[in-house]
One Martini backbone bead per residue (centre of mass of N, CA, C, O) as a GRO file, in nm:
protein
  459
    1MET     BB    1  15.016   8.406  19.810
    2LYS     BB    2  14.840   8.650  19.843
    3ASN     BB    3  14.877   8.702  19.565
    4PHE     BB    4  14.751   8.419  19.430
    5GLY     BB    5  14.467   8.491  19.549
    6SER     BB    6  14.397   8.776  19.392
    7LEU     BB    7  14.435   8.645  19.105
    8LEU     BB    8  14.216   8.450  19.129
    9ALA     BB    9  13.983   8.646  19.177
   10VAL     BB   10  13.995   8.804  18.951
   11SER     BB   11  13.935   8.547  18.717
   12LEU     BB   12  13.666   8.466  18.848
   13LEU     BB   13  13.555   8.771  18.736
   14SER     BB   14  13.610   8.736  18.453
   15GLY     BB   15  13.439   8.510  18.389
   16ALA     BB   16  13.188   8.623  18.493
   17VAL     BB   17  13.141   8.840  18.301
   18THR     BB   18  13.214   8.653  18.015
   19LEU     BB   19  12.950   8.500  18.068
   20GLY     BB   20  12.739   8.735  18.121
   21ALA     BB   21  12.785   8.853  17.789
   22TYR     BB   22  12.691   8.608  17.673
   23LYS     BB   23  12.396   8.561  17.776
   24PHE     BB   24  12.295   8.867  17.691
   25PHE     BB   25  12.394   8.864  17.395
   26LEU     BB   26  12.386   8.561  17.261
   27GLU     BB   27  12.122   8.448  17.356
   28PRO     BB   28  11.863   8.293  17.342
   29ASN     BB   29  11.571   8.480  17.412
   30ASN     BB   30  11.653   8.770  17.424
   31ALA     BB   31  11.379   8.969  17.484
   32GLY     BB   32  11.441   9.338  17.474
   33LYS     BB   33  11.772   9.321  17.378
   34LEU     BB   34  12.058   9.307  17.324
   35THR     BB   35  12.210   9.222  16.974
   36LEU     BB   36  12.407   9.057  16.798
   37ALA     BB   37  12.519   9.109  16.473
   38SER     BB   38  12.555   8.961  16.199
   39PRO     BB   39  12.788   8.885  15.967
   40ASN     BB   40  12.870   9.044  15.667
   41TYR     BB   41  12.926   8.808  15.378
   42ALA     BB   42  12.845   8.956  15.079
   43LYS     BB   43  13.064   9.177  15.041
   44ASN     BB   44  13.263   9.259  14.759
   45VAL     BB   45  13.581   9.449  14.794
   46ASN     BB   46  13.678   9.336  14.510
   47LEU     BB   47  13.658   9.540  14.234
   48GLY     BB   48  13.896   9.533  14.014
   49ALA     BB   49  13.972   9.520  13.674
   50GLU     BB   50  14.056   9.191  13.708
   51ASN     BB   51  13.742   9.102  13.768
   52ILE     BB   52  13.677   9.212  13.499
   53ASP     BB   53  13.509   9.120  13.189
   54PHE     BB   54  13.576   9.289  12.876
   55THR     BB   55  13.582   9.116  12.610
   56ALA     BB   56  13.255   9.101  12.525
   57ALA     BB   57  13.229   9.400  12.495
   58ALA     BB   58  13.461   9.436  12.301
   59GLU     BB   59  13.349   9.236  12.053
   60ASN     BB   60  13.087   9.342  12.018
   61THR     BB   61  13.184   9.653  11.960
   62VAL     BB   62  13.413   9.660  11.704
   63HIS     BB   63  13.179   9.561  11.499
   64ALA     BB   64  13.023   9.875  11.537
   65VAL     BB   65  13.270  10.022  11.483
   66VAL     BB   66  13.334  10.323  11.275
   67HIS     BB   67  13.528  10.457  10.999
   68VAL     BB   68  13.508  10.827  10.948
   69LYS     BB   69  13.544  10.997  10.622
   70ASN     BB   70  13.590  11.347  10.554
   71VAL     BB   71  13.498  11.527  10.276
   72SER     BB   72  13.627  11.831  10.166
   73VAL     BB   73  13.530  12.125   9.937
   74SER     BB   74  13.705  12.443   9.887
   75LYS     BB   75  13.746  12.743   9.834
   76VAL     BB   76  14.030  12.940   9.714
   77PRO     BB   77  14.208  13.185   9.663
   78GLY     BB   78  14.445  13.283   9.395
   79ASN     BB   79  14.776  13.299   9.371
   80ILE     BB   80  15.049  13.475   9.253
   81ILE     BB   81  15.095  13.229   9.010
   82ASP     BB   82  14.796  13.285   8.903
   83PHE     BB   83  14.867  13.589   8.790
   84ILE     BB   84  15.097  13.532   8.641
   85TYR     BB   85  14.948  13.309   8.433
   86GLY     BB   86  14.633  13.415   8.416
   87TYR     BB   87  14.461  13.302   8.653
   88GLN     BB   88  14.144  13.284   8.760
   89GLY     BB   89  14.016  13.281   9.092
   90SER     BB   90  13.928  12.974   9.210
   91ARG     BB   91  14.043  12.717   9.428
   92GLU     BB   92  14.035  12.412   9.491
   93GLN     BB   93  14.019  12.228   9.845
   94THR     BB   94  14.103  11.937   9.992
   95GLN     BB   95  13.965  11.758  10.263
   96ILE     BB   96  14.040  11.537  10.539
   97GLY     BB   97  13.841  11.379  10.775
   98THR     BB   98  13.790  11.214  11.069
   99GLY     BB   99  13.637  10.912  11.268
  100SER     BB  100  13.336  10.801  11.455
  101GLY     BB  101  13.077  10.510  11.428
  102VAL     BB  102  12.768  10.375  11.542
  103ILE     BB  103  12.582  10.083  11.510
  104ILE     BB  104  12.243  10.036  11.540
  105THR     BB  105  12.156   9.903  11.264
  106GLU     BB  106  12.154   9.632  11.044
  107ASP     BB  107  12.064   9.851  10.792
  108GLY     BB  108  12.288  10.087  10.881
  109TYR     BB  109  12.272  10.312  11.084
  110ILE     BB  110  12.461  10.583  11.207
  111VAL     BB  111  12.628  10.737  11.484
  112THR     BB  112  12.753  11.096  11.523
  113ASN     BB  113  12.935  11.346  11.490
  114ASN     BB  114  12.908  11.661  11.381
  115HIS     BB  115  13.189  11.718  11.411
  116VAL     BB  116  13.290  11.486  11.175
  117ILE     BB  117  13.051  11.594  10.916
  118GLN     BB  118  13.108  11.884  10.867
  119ASP     BB  119  13.080  11.988  10.529
  120ALA     BB  120  13.045  11.753  10.378
  121THR     BB  121  13.106  11.649  10.070
  122GLU     BB  122  13.203  11.301  10.139
  123LEU     BB  123  13.125  10.988  10.262
  124GLU     BB  124  13.279  10.738  10.467
  125VAL     BB  125  13.307  10.372  10.586
  126THR     BB  126  13.465  10.155  10.787
  127LEU     BB  127  13.489   9.830  10.873
  128ASN     BB  128  13.638   9.572  11.043
  129ASN     BB  129  13.630   9.417  10.781
  130ASN     BB  130  13.697   9.672  10.557
  131LYS     BB  131  13.449   9.763  10.479
  132SER     BB  132  13.343   9.986  10.239
  133TYR     BB  133  13.041  10.289  10.252
  134LYS     BB  134  12.875  10.526  10.109
  135ALA     BB  135  12.718  10.810  10.321
  136LYS     BB  136  12.440  10.934  10.393
  137LEU     BB  137  12.283  11.212  10.530
  138VAL     BB  138  12.002  11.261  10.736
  139GLY     BB  139  12.098  11.420  10.986
  140THR     BB  140  12.121  11.697  11.228
  141ASP     BB  141  12.236  11.807  11.595
  142SER     BB  142  12.436  12.050  11.673
  143LYS     BB  143  12.371  12.124  11.981
  144MET     BB  144  12.428  11.776  12.047
  145ASP     BB  145  12.639  11.677  11.849
  146ILE     BB  146  12.464  11.512  11.631
  147ALA     BB  147  12.451  11.234  11.392
  148LEU     BB  148  12.283  11.064  11.101
  149LEU     BB  149  12.339  10.759  10.897
  150LYS     BB  150  12.363  10.609  10.597
  151VAL     BB  151  12.393  10.249  10.441
  152GLU     BB  152  12.434  10.045  10.202
  153ALA     BB  153  12.401   9.693  10.229
  154ASP     BB  154  12.485   9.349  10.144
  155GLU     BB  155  12.405   9.323  10.475
  156LYS     BB  156  12.417   9.251  10.801
  157LEU     BB  157  12.495   9.466  11.065
  158PRO     BB  158  12.641   9.511  11.313
  159TYR     BB  159  12.524   9.614  11.674
  160VAL     BB  160  12.424   9.840  11.871
  161VAL     BB  161  12.276   9.866  12.181
  162PHE     BB  162  12.055  10.021  12.389
  163GLY     BB  163  12.122  10.222  12.692
  164ASP     BB  164  12.068  10.341  13.023
  165SER     BB  165  12.200  10.595  13.120
  166ASP     BB  166  12.065  10.678  13.395
  167ALA     BB  167  12.172  10.377  13.504
  168ILE     BB  168  12.440  10.477  13.568
  169LYS     BB  169  12.764  10.497  13.771
  170VAL     BB  170  12.955  10.637  13.957
  171GLY     BB  171  13.241  10.409  13.893
  172GLU     BB  172  13.159  10.268  13.652
  173TRP     BB  173  13.254  10.047  13.427
  174VAL     BB  174  13.382  10.149  13.076
  175LEU     BB  175  13.405  10.182  12.745
  176ALA     BB  176  13.590  10.270  12.486
  177VAL     BB  177  13.511  10.300  12.104
  178GLY     BB  178  13.768  10.378  11.837
  179ASN     BB  179  13.967  10.583  11.599
  180PRO     BB  180  14.268  10.688  11.677
  181TYR     BB  181  14.463  10.784  11.489
  182ASN     BB  182  14.373  10.561  11.308
  183LEU     BB  183  14.331  10.333  11.525
  184ASN     BB  184  14.193  10.110  11.497
  185SER     BB  185  13.963   9.930  11.744
  186THR     BB  186  14.002  10.095  12.013
  187VAL     BB  187  14.047  10.030  12.342
  188THR     BB  188  13.917  10.137  12.637
  189ALA     BB  189  13.941  10.218  12.998
  190GLY     BB  190  13.677  10.332  13.295
  191ILE     BB  191  13.512  10.522  13.452
  192VAL     BB  192  13.284  10.718  13.591
  193SER     BB  193  13.322  11.029  13.706
  194ALA     BB  194  13.069  11.209  13.596
  195LYS     BB  195  12.754  11.366  13.566
  196ALA     BB  196  12.583  11.628  13.437
  197ARG     BB  197  12.775  11.767  13.278
  198ASN     BB  198  12.851  12.144  13.179
  199LEU     BB  199  13.030  12.285  12.903
  200SER     BB  200  12.827  12.475  12.806
  201ASN     BB  201  12.735  12.828  12.774
  202ASN     BB  202  12.387  12.731  12.772
  203GLY     BB  203  12.318  12.442  12.913
  204ILE     BB  204  12.240  12.184  12.685
  205GLN     BB  205  12.459  12.012  12.812
  206SER     BB  206  12.502  11.657  12.922
  207PHE     BB  207  12.756  11.493  13.051
  208ILE     BB  208  12.975  11.213  13.051
  209GLN     BB  209  13.219  11.164  13.257
  210THR     BB  210  13.583  10.987  13.203
  211ASP     BB  211  13.887  10.791  13.225
  212ALA     BB  212  13.859  10.712  12.923
  213ALA     BB  213  14.085  10.700  12.669
  214VAL     BB  214  14.064  11.031  12.431
  215ASN     BB  215  14.154  11.090  12.057
  216PRO     BB  216  14.163  11.197  11.842
  217GLY     BB  217  13.914  11.004  11.638
  218ASN     BB  218  13.681  10.920  11.876
  219SER     BB  219  13.476  11.061  11.770
  220GLY     BB  220  13.154  10.895  11.761
  221GLY     BB  221  13.197  10.688  11.966
  222ALA     BB  222  13.181  10.448  12.194
  223LEU     BB  223  13.004  10.389  12.507
  224VAL     BB  224  13.020  10.098  12.702
  225ASN     BB  225  12.945   9.877  12.905
  226THR     BB  226  12.996   9.541  13.046
  227ARG     BB  227  12.763   9.439  12.832
  228GLY     BB  228  12.778   9.627  12.571
  229GLU     BB  229  12.636   9.891  12.605
  230LEU     BB  230  12.502  10.194  12.495
  231VAL     BB  231  12.596  10.512  12.697
  232GLY     BB  232  12.768  10.662  12.456
  233ILE     BB  233  12.887  10.948  12.289
  234ASN     BB  234  13.178  11.040  12.200
  235THR     BB  235  13.305  11.400  12.183
  236MET     BB  236  13.521  11.489  12.412
  237ILE     BB  237  13.798  11.678  12.543
  238SER     BB  238  14.040  11.793  12.814
  239SER     BB  239  14.308  11.989  12.693
  240PRO     BB  240  14.620  12.152  12.689
  241THR     BB  241  14.720  11.978  12.408
  242GLY     BB  242  14.531  11.771  12.229
  243SER     BB  243  14.497  11.535  12.438
  244TYR     BB  244  14.507  11.305  12.650
  245ALA     BB  245  14.429  11.430  13.034
  246GLY     BB  246  14.192  11.236  13.179
  247TYR     BB  247  13.937  11.373  13.005
  248SER     BB  248  13.603  11.256  12.908
  249PHE     BB  249  13.302  11.281  12.681
  250ALA     BB  250  12.933  11.188  12.670
  251VAL     BB  251  12.675  11.141  12.481
  252PRO     BB  252  12.406  11.045  12.599
  253SER     BB  253  12.193  10.767  12.495
  254ASN     BB  254  11.900  10.899  12.573
  255LEU     BB  255  11.959  11.149  12.388
  256THR     BB  256  12.032  11.005  12.122
  257ARG     BB  257  11.759  10.843  12.094
  258LYS     BB  258  11.582  11.066  12.047
  259ILE     BB  259  11.701  11.219  11.808
  260ILE     BB  260  11.708  10.974  11.613
  261GLU     BB  261  11.438  10.911  11.617
  262ASP     BB  262  11.362  11.197  11.479
  263LEU     BB  263  11.486  11.203  11.240
  264MET     BB  264  11.356  10.938  11.124
  265GLN     BB  265  11.054  11.037  11.152
  266PHE     BB  266  11.095  11.393  11.107
  267GLY     BB  267  11.388  11.526  11.013
  268ASN     BB  268  11.401  11.624  11.303
  269VAL     BB  269  11.384  11.822  11.612
  270GLN     BB  270  11.147  11.771  11.902
  271ARG     BB  271  11.112  12.050  12.114
  272GLY     BB  272  11.061  12.082  12.464
  273VAL     BB  273  10.936  12.335  12.681
  274LEU     BB  274  10.839  12.455  12.966
  275GLY     BB  275  10.863  12.787  13.017
  276ILE     BB  276  11.142  12.882  13.173
  277GLU     BB  277  11.346  13.098  13.408
  278GLY     BB  278  11.668  13.083  13.537
  279GLY     BB  279  11.827  12.913  13.835
  280GLU     BB  280  12.097  12.778  13.991
  281LEU     BB  281  12.159  12.667  14.287
  282ASN     BB  282  12.358  12.840  14.565
  283SER     BB  283  12.486  13.018  14.810
  284ASN     BB  284  12.459  13.263  14.680
  285TYR     BB  285  12.199  13.273  14.528
  286ALA     BB  286  12.050  13.192  14.800
  287LYS     BB  287  12.161  13.474  14.956
  288GLU     BB  288  12.022  13.688  14.748
  289LEU     BB  289  11.746  13.573  14.775
  290GLY     BB  290  11.644  13.451  15.057
  291ILE     BB  291  11.728  13.150  15.091
  292LYS     BB  292  11.817  12.805  15.180
  293GLU     BB  293  11.823  12.656  14.937
  294THR     BB  294  12.118  12.509  14.711
  295GLN     BB  295  11.911  12.306  14.540
  296GLY     BB  296  11.817  12.338  14.221
  297PHE     BB  297  11.558  12.517  14.030
  298TYR     BB  298  11.492  12.867  13.989
  299ILE     BB  299  11.225  13.060  13.919
  300ASN     BB  300  11.197  13.372  13.728
  301LYS     BB  301  11.043  13.287  13.477
  302VAL     BB  302  10.729  13.256  13.296
  303THR     BB  303  10.634  13.167  13.002
  304LYS     BB  304  10.394  13.267  12.797
  305ASN     BB  305  10.159  13.000  12.734
  306SER     BB  306  10.300  12.794  12.883
  307GLY     BB  307  10.283  12.535  13.037
  308ALA     BB  308  10.379  12.623  13.294
  309GLU     BB  309  10.150  12.854  13.342
  310LYS     BB  310   9.901  12.629  13.291
  311ALA     BB  311  10.010  12.473  13.576
  312GLY     BB  312  10.099  12.699  13.780
  313LEU     BB  313  10.395  12.803  13.773
  314THR     BB  314  10.584  13.030  13.994
  315LYS     BB  315  10.773  13.259  14.112
  316GLY     BB  316  10.989  13.095  14.337
  317ASP     BB  317  11.000  12.822  14.231
  318ILE     BB  318  11.178  12.486  14.320
  319ILE     BB  319  11.289  12.274  14.151
  320VAL     BB  320  11.345  11.903  14.241
  321GLN     BB  321  11.140  11.742  14.040
  322LEU     BB  322  11.129  11.482  13.738
  323ASP     BB  323  10.920  11.275  13.824
  324ASP     BB  324  11.183  11.059  13.937
  325LYS     BB  325  11.442  11.298  13.887
  326LYS     BB  326  11.674  11.450  14.031
  327ILE     BB  327  11.743  11.821  14.095
  328ASN     BB  328  12.010  12.008  14.119
  329GLY     BB  329  12.003  12.138  13.835
  330PHE     BB  330  12.052  12.244  13.503
  331ALA     BB  331  12.133  11.999  13.394
  332GLU     BB  332  11.954  11.778  13.450
  333LEU     BB  333  11.707  11.928  13.366
  334SER     BB  334  11.795  11.938  13.036
  335ALA     BB  335  11.854  11.618  13.008
  336TYR     BB  336  11.550  11.563  13.067
  337ILE     BB  337  11.390  11.746  12.855
  338ASN     BB  338  11.554  11.644  12.593
  339THR     BB  339  11.396  11.357  12.605
  340LYS     BB  340  11.124  11.531  12.544
  341ARG     BB  341  10.840  11.628  12.379
  342PRO     BB  342  10.638  11.772  12.286
  343ASN     BB  343  10.330  11.664  12.456
  344ASP     BB  344  10.445  11.599  12.722
  345VAL     BB  345  10.408  11.491  13.059
  346ILE     BB  346  10.541  11.628  13.368
  347GLN     BB  347  10.657  11.593  13.666
  348VAL     BB  348  10.641  11.880  13.891
  349SER     BB  349  10.854  11.984  14.132
  350VAL     BB  350  10.789  12.194  14.409
  351LEU     BB  351  10.902  12.437  14.592
  352ARG     BB  352  10.661  12.627  14.809
  353ASP     BB  353  10.695  12.751  15.120
  354GLY     BB  354  10.824  12.492  15.183
  355LYS     BB  355  10.684  12.315  15.027
  356GLN     BB  356  10.586  12.026  14.832
  357LYS     BB  357  10.479  12.042  14.486
  358THR     BB  358  10.266  11.907  14.243
  359LEU     BB  359  10.299  11.952  13.831
  360PRO     BB  360  10.144  11.894  13.524
  361VAL     BB  361  10.333  11.929  13.240
  362LYS     BB  362  10.320  12.071  12.940
  363LEU     BB  363  10.486  12.043  12.655
  364THR     BB  364  10.608  12.256  12.456
  365LYS     BB  365  10.724  12.438  12.134
  366LYS     BB  366  10.966  12.619  12.112
  367GLU     BB  367  10.868  12.775  11.890
  368ILE     BB  368  10.576  12.895  11.967
  369LEU     BB  369  10.788  13.093  12.182
  370ASN     BB  370  10.834  13.362  12.350
  371TYR     BB  371  11.104  13.624  12.471
  372GLU     BB  372  11.080  13.861  12.724
  373PHE     BB  373  11.188  14.184  12.778
  374ASN     BB  374  11.176  14.491  12.850
  375GLY     BB  375  10.913  14.492  12.645
  376ILE     BB  376  11.108  14.290  12.425
  377GLU     BB  377  11.057  14.065  12.189
  378PHE     BB  378  11.156  13.704  12.093
  379GLU     BB  379  11.277  13.524  11.816
  380ASP     BB  380  11.389  13.308  11.638
  381LEU     BB  381  11.509  13.223  11.359
  382ASP     BB  382  11.429  13.168  11.031
  383ALA     BB  383  11.501  13.089  10.719
  384ALA     BB  384  11.447  13.348  10.601
  385ASP     BB  385  11.614  13.506  10.802
  386LYS     BB  386  11.900  13.334  10.725
  387LYS     BB  387  11.907  13.410  10.436
  388GLN     BB  388  11.920  13.711  10.456
  389PHE     BB  389  12.158  13.745  10.673
  390ASN     BB  390  12.360  13.528  10.661
  391VAL     BB  391  12.304  13.270  10.847
  392LYS     BB  392  12.263  13.003  11.141
  393GLU     BB  393  12.217  13.214  11.381
  394GLY     BB  394  11.975  13.345  11.613
  395ILE     BB  395  11.807  13.668  11.681
  396LYS     BB  396  11.478  13.852  11.717
  397ILE     BB  397  11.278  14.081  11.671
  398LYS     BB  398  10.931  14.101  11.708
  399LYS     BB  399  10.808  14.311  11.953
  400VAL     BB  400  10.718  14.659  12.104
  401ASN     BB  401  10.601  14.712  12.433
  402ASN     BB  402  10.776  14.971  12.482
  403PRO     BB  403  10.723  15.300  12.499
  404GLU     BB  404  11.022  15.403  12.503
  405PHE     BB  405  11.078  15.253  12.188
  406THR     BB  406  10.849  15.298  11.970
  407GLU     BB  407  11.052  15.527  11.798
  408TYR     BB  408  11.222  15.204  11.719
  409ASN     BB  409  11.071  15.053  11.540
  410ASP     BB  410  11.149  15.049  11.248
  411ILE     BB  411  11.401  14.907  11.358
  412LEU     BB  412  11.369  14.683  11.527
  413ASP     BB  413  11.202  14.515  11.340
  414GLY     BB  414  11.310  14.242  11.311
  415ALA     BB  415  11.572  14.232  11.389
  416LEU     BB  416  11.920  14.150  11.444
  417ILE     BB  417  12.087  13.996  11.683
  418ILE     BB  418  12.408  13.958  11.780
  419SER     BB  419  12.445  14.104  12.070
  420ILE     BB  420  12.493  14.127  12.436
  421ASP     BB  421  12.695  14.276  12.603
  422GLY     BB  422  12.907  14.113  12.401
  423MET     BB  423  12.699  13.854  12.375
  424LYS     BB  424  12.626  13.606  12.182
  425ALA     BB  425  12.344  13.573  11.990
  426LYS     BB  426  12.206  13.276  11.938
  427ASP     BB  427  11.987  13.219  12.115
  428MET     BB  428  11.745  13.159  12.325
  429GLU     BB  429  11.886  13.036  12.552
  430THR     BB  430  12.126  13.216  12.569
  431VAL     BB  431  11.964  13.486  12.637
  432SER     BB  432  11.744  13.387  12.862
  433SER     BB  433  11.972  13.317  13.066
  434TYR     BB  434  12.083  13.597  13.073
  435LEU     BB  435  11.873  13.826  13.147
  436ALA     BB  436  11.740  13.683  13.381
  437LYS     BB  437  12.003  13.809  13.566
  438LYS     BB  438  11.848  14.151  13.481
  439GLU     BB  439  11.657  14.234  13.638
  440ASN     BB  440  11.562  14.556  13.581
  441GLN     BB  441  11.793  14.565  13.335
  442LYS     BB  442  11.984  14.707  13.094
  443ALA     BB  443  12.085  14.656  12.771
  444ARG     BB  444  12.330  14.612  12.513
  445TYR     BB  445  12.267  14.607  12.163
  446GLN     BB  446  12.372  14.446  11.863
  447ILE     BB  447  12.221  14.568  11.543
  448ILE     BB  448  12.012  14.444  11.236
  449SER     BB  449  11.817  14.546  11.032
  450ARG     BB  450  11.629  14.517  10.742
  451ASN     BB  451  11.823  14.725  10.588
  452GLY     BB  452  12.144  14.676  10.705
  453GLN     BB  453  12.173  14.825  10.977
  454MET     BB  454  12.373  14.923  11.258
  455TYR     BB  455  12.342  14.901  11.613
  456SER     BB  456  12.330  15.069  11.905
  457ILE     BB  457  12.150  14.976  12.191
  458ILE     BB  458  11.963  15.081  12.485
  459MET     BB  459  11.723  14.826  12.677
   0.00000   0.00000   0.00000
């Protein structure tokens, strides 16, 4: 009985505590006191692929993705049989390559990869309805691996509309549509695995990475979101075997659209530059510089007469934002700048002495800027230089300002730079990015002078 009385007392006490808690937390008009938040049932956590309808996006896209056939004819030396039977000279050899392309206008403009149509002597595209057309090359951008084709059709063609590649998010579902291994109109699904992925040696390109299956033949095909909007052009895979191994990459649609508009309007790509050199911050680089920031782009040098110099950007500034786009590193900076043209004004936000400062910078036309290192001015090759040296790319020495090397002016002036410290000197971006890390250090240059002599000089 005594135990029963104790149990009854505990029960009554528990009930009082429960009632008190109810009164304190749940009763209305409890101003100034804690209240329990209402449960949020709005979020749907069941976001599997089975709940997303890919059919409309796939149906709209497959009719606008074409099969591209590249026929190239090259001359090869005659073989021993030709020699025995008295034939001389070279023989023609025909090679056929295939890839994909995306119709972007109803009157027949098609975007694909530059490497799909490179060195073609004849181009043919086949639509999903098996109609084939001869295509002409409108223009290319080899740096970004984009090419524009045109076909003359007797009807309005289906096409894909451009989406905003900046708006896609990591984890978002996408479809890759193309012709892998000549299997026409193949659709695969995956998610966006990463954005602003830098895979090139000179940091020019900024890819969308997905896990949608892409194989040889998919190059130049469409990457679309679930609404069927073009968000990328499938370009490459990362694989030890040459076949899909889980990683595929696409040129963002915003960059592609800008290139295509330039080719249509100007016949070539209009590139604007900030006029800076530097490096992407990380823990090691920040420690080396003696700063705390580990994200952003550190300006190591500002090019003379550039928009950056005129706007007041200086060495030591850290670029953290361009307009409303956050900049964590070089890939994001490069990707955004590549969507702009000369004379466009960009709001550049930098960290300077621990404070954020925003400066309007007018982009400069790339071709009018020079790069100088240790008193040596460099510039890209023009058409006449490429013809003279029989090369497709490279840079040359424009002027020698360092008195230490003026005695070599006759050799250096206008010389083609083959390599710097063994690195191929492809273009100004490659060279400036490399030399920016060698401040106050000399480099070994392999050059060919105007008279065709080869030299190796340290300067």
